[in-house]
PDB file of C-alpha atoms in Angstrom:
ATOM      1  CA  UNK A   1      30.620  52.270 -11.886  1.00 58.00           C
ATOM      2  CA  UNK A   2      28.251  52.903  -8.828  1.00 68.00           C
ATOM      3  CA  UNK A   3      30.516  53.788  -6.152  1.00 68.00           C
ATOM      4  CA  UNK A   4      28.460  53.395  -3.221  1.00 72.00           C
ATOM      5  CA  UNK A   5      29.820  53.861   1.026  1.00 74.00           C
ATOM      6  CA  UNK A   6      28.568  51.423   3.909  1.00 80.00           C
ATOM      7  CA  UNK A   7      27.154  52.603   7.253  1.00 77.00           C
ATOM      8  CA  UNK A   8      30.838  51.759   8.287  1.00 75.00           C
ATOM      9  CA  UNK A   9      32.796  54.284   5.640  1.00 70.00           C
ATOM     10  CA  UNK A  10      34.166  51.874   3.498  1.00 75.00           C
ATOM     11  CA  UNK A  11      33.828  52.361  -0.386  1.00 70.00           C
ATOM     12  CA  UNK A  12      32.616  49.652  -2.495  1.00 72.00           C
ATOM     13  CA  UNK A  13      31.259  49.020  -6.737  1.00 73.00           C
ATOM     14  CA  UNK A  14      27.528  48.619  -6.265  1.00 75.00           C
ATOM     15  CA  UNK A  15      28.070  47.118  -9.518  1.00 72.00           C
ATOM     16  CA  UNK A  16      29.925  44.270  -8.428  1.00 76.00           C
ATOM     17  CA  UNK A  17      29.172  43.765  -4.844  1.00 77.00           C
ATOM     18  CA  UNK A  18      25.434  43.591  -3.089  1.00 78.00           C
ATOM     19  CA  UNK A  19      27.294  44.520   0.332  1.00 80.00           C
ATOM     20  CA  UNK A  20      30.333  45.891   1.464  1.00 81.00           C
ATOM     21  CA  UNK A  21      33.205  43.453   0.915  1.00 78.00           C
ATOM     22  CA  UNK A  22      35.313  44.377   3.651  1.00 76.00           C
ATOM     23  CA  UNK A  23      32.640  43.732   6.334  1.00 77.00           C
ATOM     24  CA  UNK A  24      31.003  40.813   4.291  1.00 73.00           C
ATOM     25  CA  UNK A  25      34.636  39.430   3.871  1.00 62.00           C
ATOM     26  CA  UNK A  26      36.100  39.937   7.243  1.00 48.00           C
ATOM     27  CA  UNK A  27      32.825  39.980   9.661  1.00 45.00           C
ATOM     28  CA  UNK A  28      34.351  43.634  11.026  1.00 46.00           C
ATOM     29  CA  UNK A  29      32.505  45.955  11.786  1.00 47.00           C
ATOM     30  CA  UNK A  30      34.933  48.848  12.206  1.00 46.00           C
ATOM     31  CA  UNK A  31      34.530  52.776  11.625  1.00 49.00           C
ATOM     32  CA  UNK A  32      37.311  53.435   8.200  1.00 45.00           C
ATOM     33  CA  UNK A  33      40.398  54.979   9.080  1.00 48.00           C
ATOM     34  CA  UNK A  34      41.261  57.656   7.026  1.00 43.00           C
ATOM     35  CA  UNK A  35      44.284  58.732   8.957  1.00 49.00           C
ATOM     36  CA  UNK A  36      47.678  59.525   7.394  1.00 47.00           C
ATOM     37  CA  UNK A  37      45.745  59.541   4.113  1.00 43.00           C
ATOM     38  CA  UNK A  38      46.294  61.771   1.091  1.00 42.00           C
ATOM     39  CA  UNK A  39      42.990  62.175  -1.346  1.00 39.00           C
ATOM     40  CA  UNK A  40      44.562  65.353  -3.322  1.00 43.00           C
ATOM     41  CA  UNK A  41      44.100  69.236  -3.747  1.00 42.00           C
ATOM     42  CA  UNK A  42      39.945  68.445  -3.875  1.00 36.00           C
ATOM     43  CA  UNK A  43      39.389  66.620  -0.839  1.00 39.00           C
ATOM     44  CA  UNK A  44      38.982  68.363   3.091  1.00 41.00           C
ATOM     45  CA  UNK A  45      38.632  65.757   6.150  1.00 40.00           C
ATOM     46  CA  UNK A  46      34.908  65.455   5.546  1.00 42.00           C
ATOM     47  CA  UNK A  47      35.187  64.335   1.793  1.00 41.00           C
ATOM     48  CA  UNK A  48      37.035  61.695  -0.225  1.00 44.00           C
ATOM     49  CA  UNK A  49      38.239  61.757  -3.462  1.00 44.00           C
ATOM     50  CA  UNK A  50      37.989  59.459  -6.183  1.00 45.00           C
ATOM     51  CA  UNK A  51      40.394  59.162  -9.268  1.00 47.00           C
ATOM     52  CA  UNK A  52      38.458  57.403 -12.108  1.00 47.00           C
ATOM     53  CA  UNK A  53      40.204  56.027 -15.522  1.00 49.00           C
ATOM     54  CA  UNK A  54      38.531  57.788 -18.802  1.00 51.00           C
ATOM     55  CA  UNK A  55      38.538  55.994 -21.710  1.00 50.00           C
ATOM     56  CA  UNK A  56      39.122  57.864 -24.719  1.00 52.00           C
ATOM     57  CA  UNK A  57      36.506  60.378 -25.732  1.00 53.00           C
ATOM     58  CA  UNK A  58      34.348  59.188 -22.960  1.00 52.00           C
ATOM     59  CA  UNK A  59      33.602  61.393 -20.065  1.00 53.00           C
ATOM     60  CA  UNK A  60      33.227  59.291 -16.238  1.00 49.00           C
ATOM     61  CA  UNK A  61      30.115  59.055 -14.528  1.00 52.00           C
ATOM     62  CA  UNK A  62      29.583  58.132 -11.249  1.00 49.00           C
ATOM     63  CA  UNK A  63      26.483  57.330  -9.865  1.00 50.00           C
ATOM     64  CA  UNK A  64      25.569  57.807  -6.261  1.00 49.00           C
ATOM     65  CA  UNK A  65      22.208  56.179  -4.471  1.00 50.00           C
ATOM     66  CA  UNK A  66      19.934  59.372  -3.002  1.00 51.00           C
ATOM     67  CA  UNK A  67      20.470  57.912   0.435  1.00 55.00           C
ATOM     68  CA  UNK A  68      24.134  58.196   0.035  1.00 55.00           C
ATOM     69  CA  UNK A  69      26.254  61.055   1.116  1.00 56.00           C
ATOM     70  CA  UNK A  70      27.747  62.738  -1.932  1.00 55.00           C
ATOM     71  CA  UNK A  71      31.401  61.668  -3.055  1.00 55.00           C
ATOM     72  CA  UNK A  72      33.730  64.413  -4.421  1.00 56.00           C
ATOM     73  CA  UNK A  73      35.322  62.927  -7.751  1.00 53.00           C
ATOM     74  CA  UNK A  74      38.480  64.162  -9.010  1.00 55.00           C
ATOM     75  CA  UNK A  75      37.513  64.390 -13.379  1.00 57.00           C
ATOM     76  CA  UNK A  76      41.703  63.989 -14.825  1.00 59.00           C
ATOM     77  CA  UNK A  77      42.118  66.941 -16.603  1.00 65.00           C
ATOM     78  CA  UNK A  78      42.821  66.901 -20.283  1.00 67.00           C
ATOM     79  CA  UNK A  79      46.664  68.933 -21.046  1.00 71.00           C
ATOM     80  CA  UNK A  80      45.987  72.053 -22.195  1.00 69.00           C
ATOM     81  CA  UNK A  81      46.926  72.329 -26.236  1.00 69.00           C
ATOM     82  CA  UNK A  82      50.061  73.109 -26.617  1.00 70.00           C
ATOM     83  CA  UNK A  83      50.797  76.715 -27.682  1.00 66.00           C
ATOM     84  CA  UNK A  84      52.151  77.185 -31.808  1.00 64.00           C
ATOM     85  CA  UNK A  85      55.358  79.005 -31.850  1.00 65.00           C
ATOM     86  CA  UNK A  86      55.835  82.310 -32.667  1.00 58.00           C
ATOM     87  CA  UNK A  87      57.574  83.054 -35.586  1.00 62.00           C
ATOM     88  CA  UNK A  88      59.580  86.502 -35.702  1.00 59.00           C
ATOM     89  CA  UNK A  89      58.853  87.908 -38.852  1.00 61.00           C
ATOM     90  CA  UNK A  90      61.100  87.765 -41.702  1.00 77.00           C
ATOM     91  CA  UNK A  91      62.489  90.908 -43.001  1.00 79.00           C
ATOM     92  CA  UNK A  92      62.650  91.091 -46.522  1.00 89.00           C
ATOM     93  CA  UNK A  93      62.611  94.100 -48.312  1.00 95.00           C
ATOM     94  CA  UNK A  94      62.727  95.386 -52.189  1.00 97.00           C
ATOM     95  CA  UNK A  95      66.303  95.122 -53.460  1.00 97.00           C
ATOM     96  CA  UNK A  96      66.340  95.985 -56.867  1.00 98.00           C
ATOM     97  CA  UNK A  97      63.739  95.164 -60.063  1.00 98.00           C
ATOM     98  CA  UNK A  98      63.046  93.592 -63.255  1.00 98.00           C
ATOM     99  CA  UNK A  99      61.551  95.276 -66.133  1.00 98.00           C
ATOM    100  CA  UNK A 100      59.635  93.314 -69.352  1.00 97.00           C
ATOM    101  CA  UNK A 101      61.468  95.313 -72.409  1.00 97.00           C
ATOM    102  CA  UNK A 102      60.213  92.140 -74.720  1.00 96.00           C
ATOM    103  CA  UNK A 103      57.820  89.221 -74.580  1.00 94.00           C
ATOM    104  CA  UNK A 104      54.152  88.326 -73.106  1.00 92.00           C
ATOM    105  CA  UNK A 105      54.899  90.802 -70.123  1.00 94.00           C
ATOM    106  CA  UNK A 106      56.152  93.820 -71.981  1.00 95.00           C
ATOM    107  CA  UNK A 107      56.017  96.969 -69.564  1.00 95.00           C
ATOM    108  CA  UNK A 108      55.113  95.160 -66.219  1.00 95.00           C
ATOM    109  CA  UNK A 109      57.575  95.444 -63.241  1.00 97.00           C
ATOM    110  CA  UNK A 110      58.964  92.503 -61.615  1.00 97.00           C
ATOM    111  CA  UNK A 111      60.236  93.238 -57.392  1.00 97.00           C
ATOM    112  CA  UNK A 112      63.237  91.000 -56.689  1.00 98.00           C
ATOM    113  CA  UNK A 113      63.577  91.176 -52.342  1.00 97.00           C
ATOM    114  CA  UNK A 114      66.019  89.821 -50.294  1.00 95.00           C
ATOM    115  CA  UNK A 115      67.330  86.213 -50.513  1.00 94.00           C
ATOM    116  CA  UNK A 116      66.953  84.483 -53.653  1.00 96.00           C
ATOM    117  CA  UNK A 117      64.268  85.055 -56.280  1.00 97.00           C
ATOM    118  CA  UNK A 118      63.246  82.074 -58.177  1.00 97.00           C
ATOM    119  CA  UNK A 119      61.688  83.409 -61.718  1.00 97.00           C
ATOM    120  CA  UNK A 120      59.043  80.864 -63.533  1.00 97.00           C
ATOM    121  CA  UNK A 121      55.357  80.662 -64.388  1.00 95.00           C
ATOM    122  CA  UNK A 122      53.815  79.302 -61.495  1.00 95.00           C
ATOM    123  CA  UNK A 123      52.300  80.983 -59.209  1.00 95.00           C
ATOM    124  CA  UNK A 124      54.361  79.904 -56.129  1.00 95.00           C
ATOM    125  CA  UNK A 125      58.245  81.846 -57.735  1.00 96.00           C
ATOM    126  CA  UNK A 126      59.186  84.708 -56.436  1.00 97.00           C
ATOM    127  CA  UNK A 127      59.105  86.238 -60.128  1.00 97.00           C
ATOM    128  CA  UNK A 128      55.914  85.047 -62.227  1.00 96.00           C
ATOM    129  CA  UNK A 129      56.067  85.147 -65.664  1.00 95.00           C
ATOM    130  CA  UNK A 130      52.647  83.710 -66.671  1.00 89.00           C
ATOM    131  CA  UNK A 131      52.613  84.570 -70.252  1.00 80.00           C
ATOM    132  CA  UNK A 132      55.623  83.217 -71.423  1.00 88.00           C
ATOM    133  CA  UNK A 133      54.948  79.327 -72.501  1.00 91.00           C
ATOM    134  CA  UNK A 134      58.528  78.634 -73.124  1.00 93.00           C
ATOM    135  CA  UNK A 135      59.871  79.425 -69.611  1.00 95.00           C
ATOM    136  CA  UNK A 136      59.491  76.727 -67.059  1.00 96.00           C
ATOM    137  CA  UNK A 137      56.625  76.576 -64.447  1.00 96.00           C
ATOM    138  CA  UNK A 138      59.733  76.721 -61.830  1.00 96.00           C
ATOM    139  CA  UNK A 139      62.982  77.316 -60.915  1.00 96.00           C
ATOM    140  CA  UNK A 140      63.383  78.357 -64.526  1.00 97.00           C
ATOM    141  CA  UNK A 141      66.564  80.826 -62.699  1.00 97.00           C
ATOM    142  CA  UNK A 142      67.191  82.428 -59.962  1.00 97.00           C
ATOM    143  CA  UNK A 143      68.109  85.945 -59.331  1.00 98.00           C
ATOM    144  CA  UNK A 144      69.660  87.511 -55.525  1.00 97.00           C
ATOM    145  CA  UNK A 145      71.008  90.111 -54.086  1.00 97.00           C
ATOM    146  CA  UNK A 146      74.919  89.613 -51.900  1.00 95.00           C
ATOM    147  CA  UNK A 147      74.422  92.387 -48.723  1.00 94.00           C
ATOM    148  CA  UNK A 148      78.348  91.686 -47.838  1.00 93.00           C
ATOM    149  CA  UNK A 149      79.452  92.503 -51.789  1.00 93.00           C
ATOM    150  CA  UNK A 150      76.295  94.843 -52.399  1.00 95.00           C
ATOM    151  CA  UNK A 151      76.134  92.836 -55.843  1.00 97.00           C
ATOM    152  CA  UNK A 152      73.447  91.533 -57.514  1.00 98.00           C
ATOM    153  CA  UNK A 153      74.093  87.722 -59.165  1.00 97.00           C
ATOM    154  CA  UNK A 154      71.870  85.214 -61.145  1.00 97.00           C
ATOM    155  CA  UNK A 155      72.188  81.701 -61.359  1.00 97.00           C
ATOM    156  CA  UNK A 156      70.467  78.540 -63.857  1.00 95.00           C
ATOM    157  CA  UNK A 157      67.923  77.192 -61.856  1.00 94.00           C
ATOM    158  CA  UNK A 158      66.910  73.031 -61.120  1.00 93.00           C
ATOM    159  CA  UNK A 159      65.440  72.490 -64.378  1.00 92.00           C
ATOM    160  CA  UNK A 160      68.493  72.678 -66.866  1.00 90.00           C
ATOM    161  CA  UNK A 161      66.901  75.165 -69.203  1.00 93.00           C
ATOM    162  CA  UNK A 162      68.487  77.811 -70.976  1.00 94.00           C
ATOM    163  CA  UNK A 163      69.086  81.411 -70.056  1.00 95.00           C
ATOM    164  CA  UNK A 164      71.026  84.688 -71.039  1.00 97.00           C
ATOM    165  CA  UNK A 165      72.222  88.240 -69.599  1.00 97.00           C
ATOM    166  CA  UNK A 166      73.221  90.376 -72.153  1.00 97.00           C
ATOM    167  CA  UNK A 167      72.956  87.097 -74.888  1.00 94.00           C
ATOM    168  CA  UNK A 168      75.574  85.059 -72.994  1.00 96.00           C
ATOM    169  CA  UNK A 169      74.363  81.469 -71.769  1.00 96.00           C
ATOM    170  CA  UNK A 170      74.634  81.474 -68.187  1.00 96.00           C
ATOM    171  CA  UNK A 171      75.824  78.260 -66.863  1.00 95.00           C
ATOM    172  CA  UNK A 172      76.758  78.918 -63.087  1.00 95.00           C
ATOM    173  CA  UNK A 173      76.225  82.113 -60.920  1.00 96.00           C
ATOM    174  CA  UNK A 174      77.299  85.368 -62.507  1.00 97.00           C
ATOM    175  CA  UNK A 175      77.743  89.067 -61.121  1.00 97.00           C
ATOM    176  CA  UNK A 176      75.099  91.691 -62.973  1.00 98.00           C
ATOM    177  CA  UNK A 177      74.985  95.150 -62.904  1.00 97.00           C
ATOM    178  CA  UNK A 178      72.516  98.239 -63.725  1.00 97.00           C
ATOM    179  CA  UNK A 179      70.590  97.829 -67.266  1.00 98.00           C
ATOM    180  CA  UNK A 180      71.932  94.157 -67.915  1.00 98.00           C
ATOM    181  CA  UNK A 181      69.324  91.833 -69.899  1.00 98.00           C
ATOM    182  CA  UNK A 182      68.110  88.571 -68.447  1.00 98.00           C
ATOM    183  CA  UNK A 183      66.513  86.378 -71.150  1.00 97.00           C
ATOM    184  CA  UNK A 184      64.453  83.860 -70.500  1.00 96.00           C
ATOM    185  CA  UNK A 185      62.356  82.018 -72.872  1.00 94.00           C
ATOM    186  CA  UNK A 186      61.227  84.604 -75.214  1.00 95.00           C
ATOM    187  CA  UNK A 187      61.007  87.353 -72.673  1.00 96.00           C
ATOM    188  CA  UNK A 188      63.937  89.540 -72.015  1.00 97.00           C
ATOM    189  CA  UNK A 189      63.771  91.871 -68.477  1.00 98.00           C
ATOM    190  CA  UNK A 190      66.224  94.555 -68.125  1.00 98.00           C
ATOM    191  CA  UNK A 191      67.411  95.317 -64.273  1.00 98.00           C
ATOM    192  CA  UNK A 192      67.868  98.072 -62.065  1.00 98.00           C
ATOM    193  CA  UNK A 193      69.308  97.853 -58.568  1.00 97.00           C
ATOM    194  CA  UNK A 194      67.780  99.352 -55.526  1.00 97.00           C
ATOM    195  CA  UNK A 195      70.844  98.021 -53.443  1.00 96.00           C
ATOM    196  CA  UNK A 196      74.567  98.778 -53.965  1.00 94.00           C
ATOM    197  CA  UNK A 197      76.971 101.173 -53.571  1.00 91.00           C
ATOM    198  CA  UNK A 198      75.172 103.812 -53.012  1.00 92.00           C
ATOM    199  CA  UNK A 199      72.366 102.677 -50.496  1.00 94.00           C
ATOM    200  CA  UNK A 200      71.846  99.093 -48.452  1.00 93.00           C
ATOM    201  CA  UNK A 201      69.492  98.647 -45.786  1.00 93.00           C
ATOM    202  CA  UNK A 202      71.950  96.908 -43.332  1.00 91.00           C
ATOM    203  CA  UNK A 203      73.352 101.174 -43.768  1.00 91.00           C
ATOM    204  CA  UNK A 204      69.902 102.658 -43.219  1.00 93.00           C
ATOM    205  CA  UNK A 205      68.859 100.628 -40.257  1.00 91.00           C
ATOM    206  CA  UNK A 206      71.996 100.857 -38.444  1.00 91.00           C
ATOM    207  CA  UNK A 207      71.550 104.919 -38.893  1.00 92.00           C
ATOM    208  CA  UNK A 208      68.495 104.899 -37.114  1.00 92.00           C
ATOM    209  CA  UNK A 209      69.407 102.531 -34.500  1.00 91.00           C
ATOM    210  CA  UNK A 210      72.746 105.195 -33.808  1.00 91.00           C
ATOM    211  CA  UNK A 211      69.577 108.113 -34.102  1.00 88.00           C
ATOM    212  CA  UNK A 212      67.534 106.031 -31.723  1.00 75.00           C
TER     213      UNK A 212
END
């Protein structure tokens, strides 16, 4: 677009028209009245502003003759991006353990936190158990800890394979205590509670809040 102005004010496409349309058209020769108009936040009396379409991913250009007096152009401004949302972080401390006493993993430590604990091989469960072939890659169980009972429970997980604690199959969720055995696969893991009667963190944190 070549926005060009005639001797008389009025705005014309140089690109479409060889002289100003409204004198051409009309035979008028009269001074533009810009009156009562509104051109936006950019434009002062002595200036007008022009409001040009932009394609997408294509910036507007105006061109204006040397001889011309210089048109202020309004450029639409692209919406800022909109902000991602803050996530509060998730609090989700060490409840209670598992211990390898048999299989691929014997000795290691397992840390079972708050919410439930999927155990399986891959590396995505809560509880990875790599060396064990004959547990599933996941959702092989699932192990959790109740804040309102301050109990500890395990549960089969989506995959229909076997488990034990303390050589009973497990079939839905079960209570466990201190020193029961989970086995699964060929690997059995003894556990030991952080949580429970004697200490919770719901306890701990309202003590400091009270100290605070």
């Amino acid at each position: 677009m070549i926005l060009k102005r005639c001797e008389y004010g009025h705005y014309y496409d140089g690109e479409i028209y060889q002289q100003c349309p409204d004198c051409t058209g009309t035979g008028r020769k009269t001074q533009m009245d810009l009156s009562g108009m509104s051109y936006g936040d950019y434009a002062d009396e002595d200036t007008v502003t022009v409001a040009l379409p932009r394609a997408h991913g294509q910036q507007p250009r105006v061109h204006v003759s040397a001889d011309e007096e210089p048109v202020t152009v309004a450029m639409p401004r692209q919406p800022a991006p909109a902000a991602s949302p803050v996530r509060k972080p998730t609090f989700k401390p060490v409840v209670g353990w598992l211990v390898c006493i048999q299989g691929k993993d014997f000795g290691n430590g397992f840390t079972i936190k708050l919410g439930k604990n999927f155990i399986g091989r891959s590396p995505g469960m809560d509880i990875v158990l790599r060396g064990d072939e004959s547990i599933a890659a996941e959702k092989h169980a699932a192990i959790y800890y109740v804040p309102k009972q301050r109990r500890f429970a395990v549960e089969p997980g989506t995959t229909g394979k076997r488990f034990c604690i303390n050589r009973n199959t497990v079939l839905r969720p079960v209570w466990i205590k201190q020193h029961d055995i989970l086995t699964i696969g060929n690997s059995s893991l003894m556990f030991f509670p952080c949580c429970g009667e004697h200490f919770s963190w719901e306890e701990l944190i309202r003590r400091h809040r009270e100290k605070g």
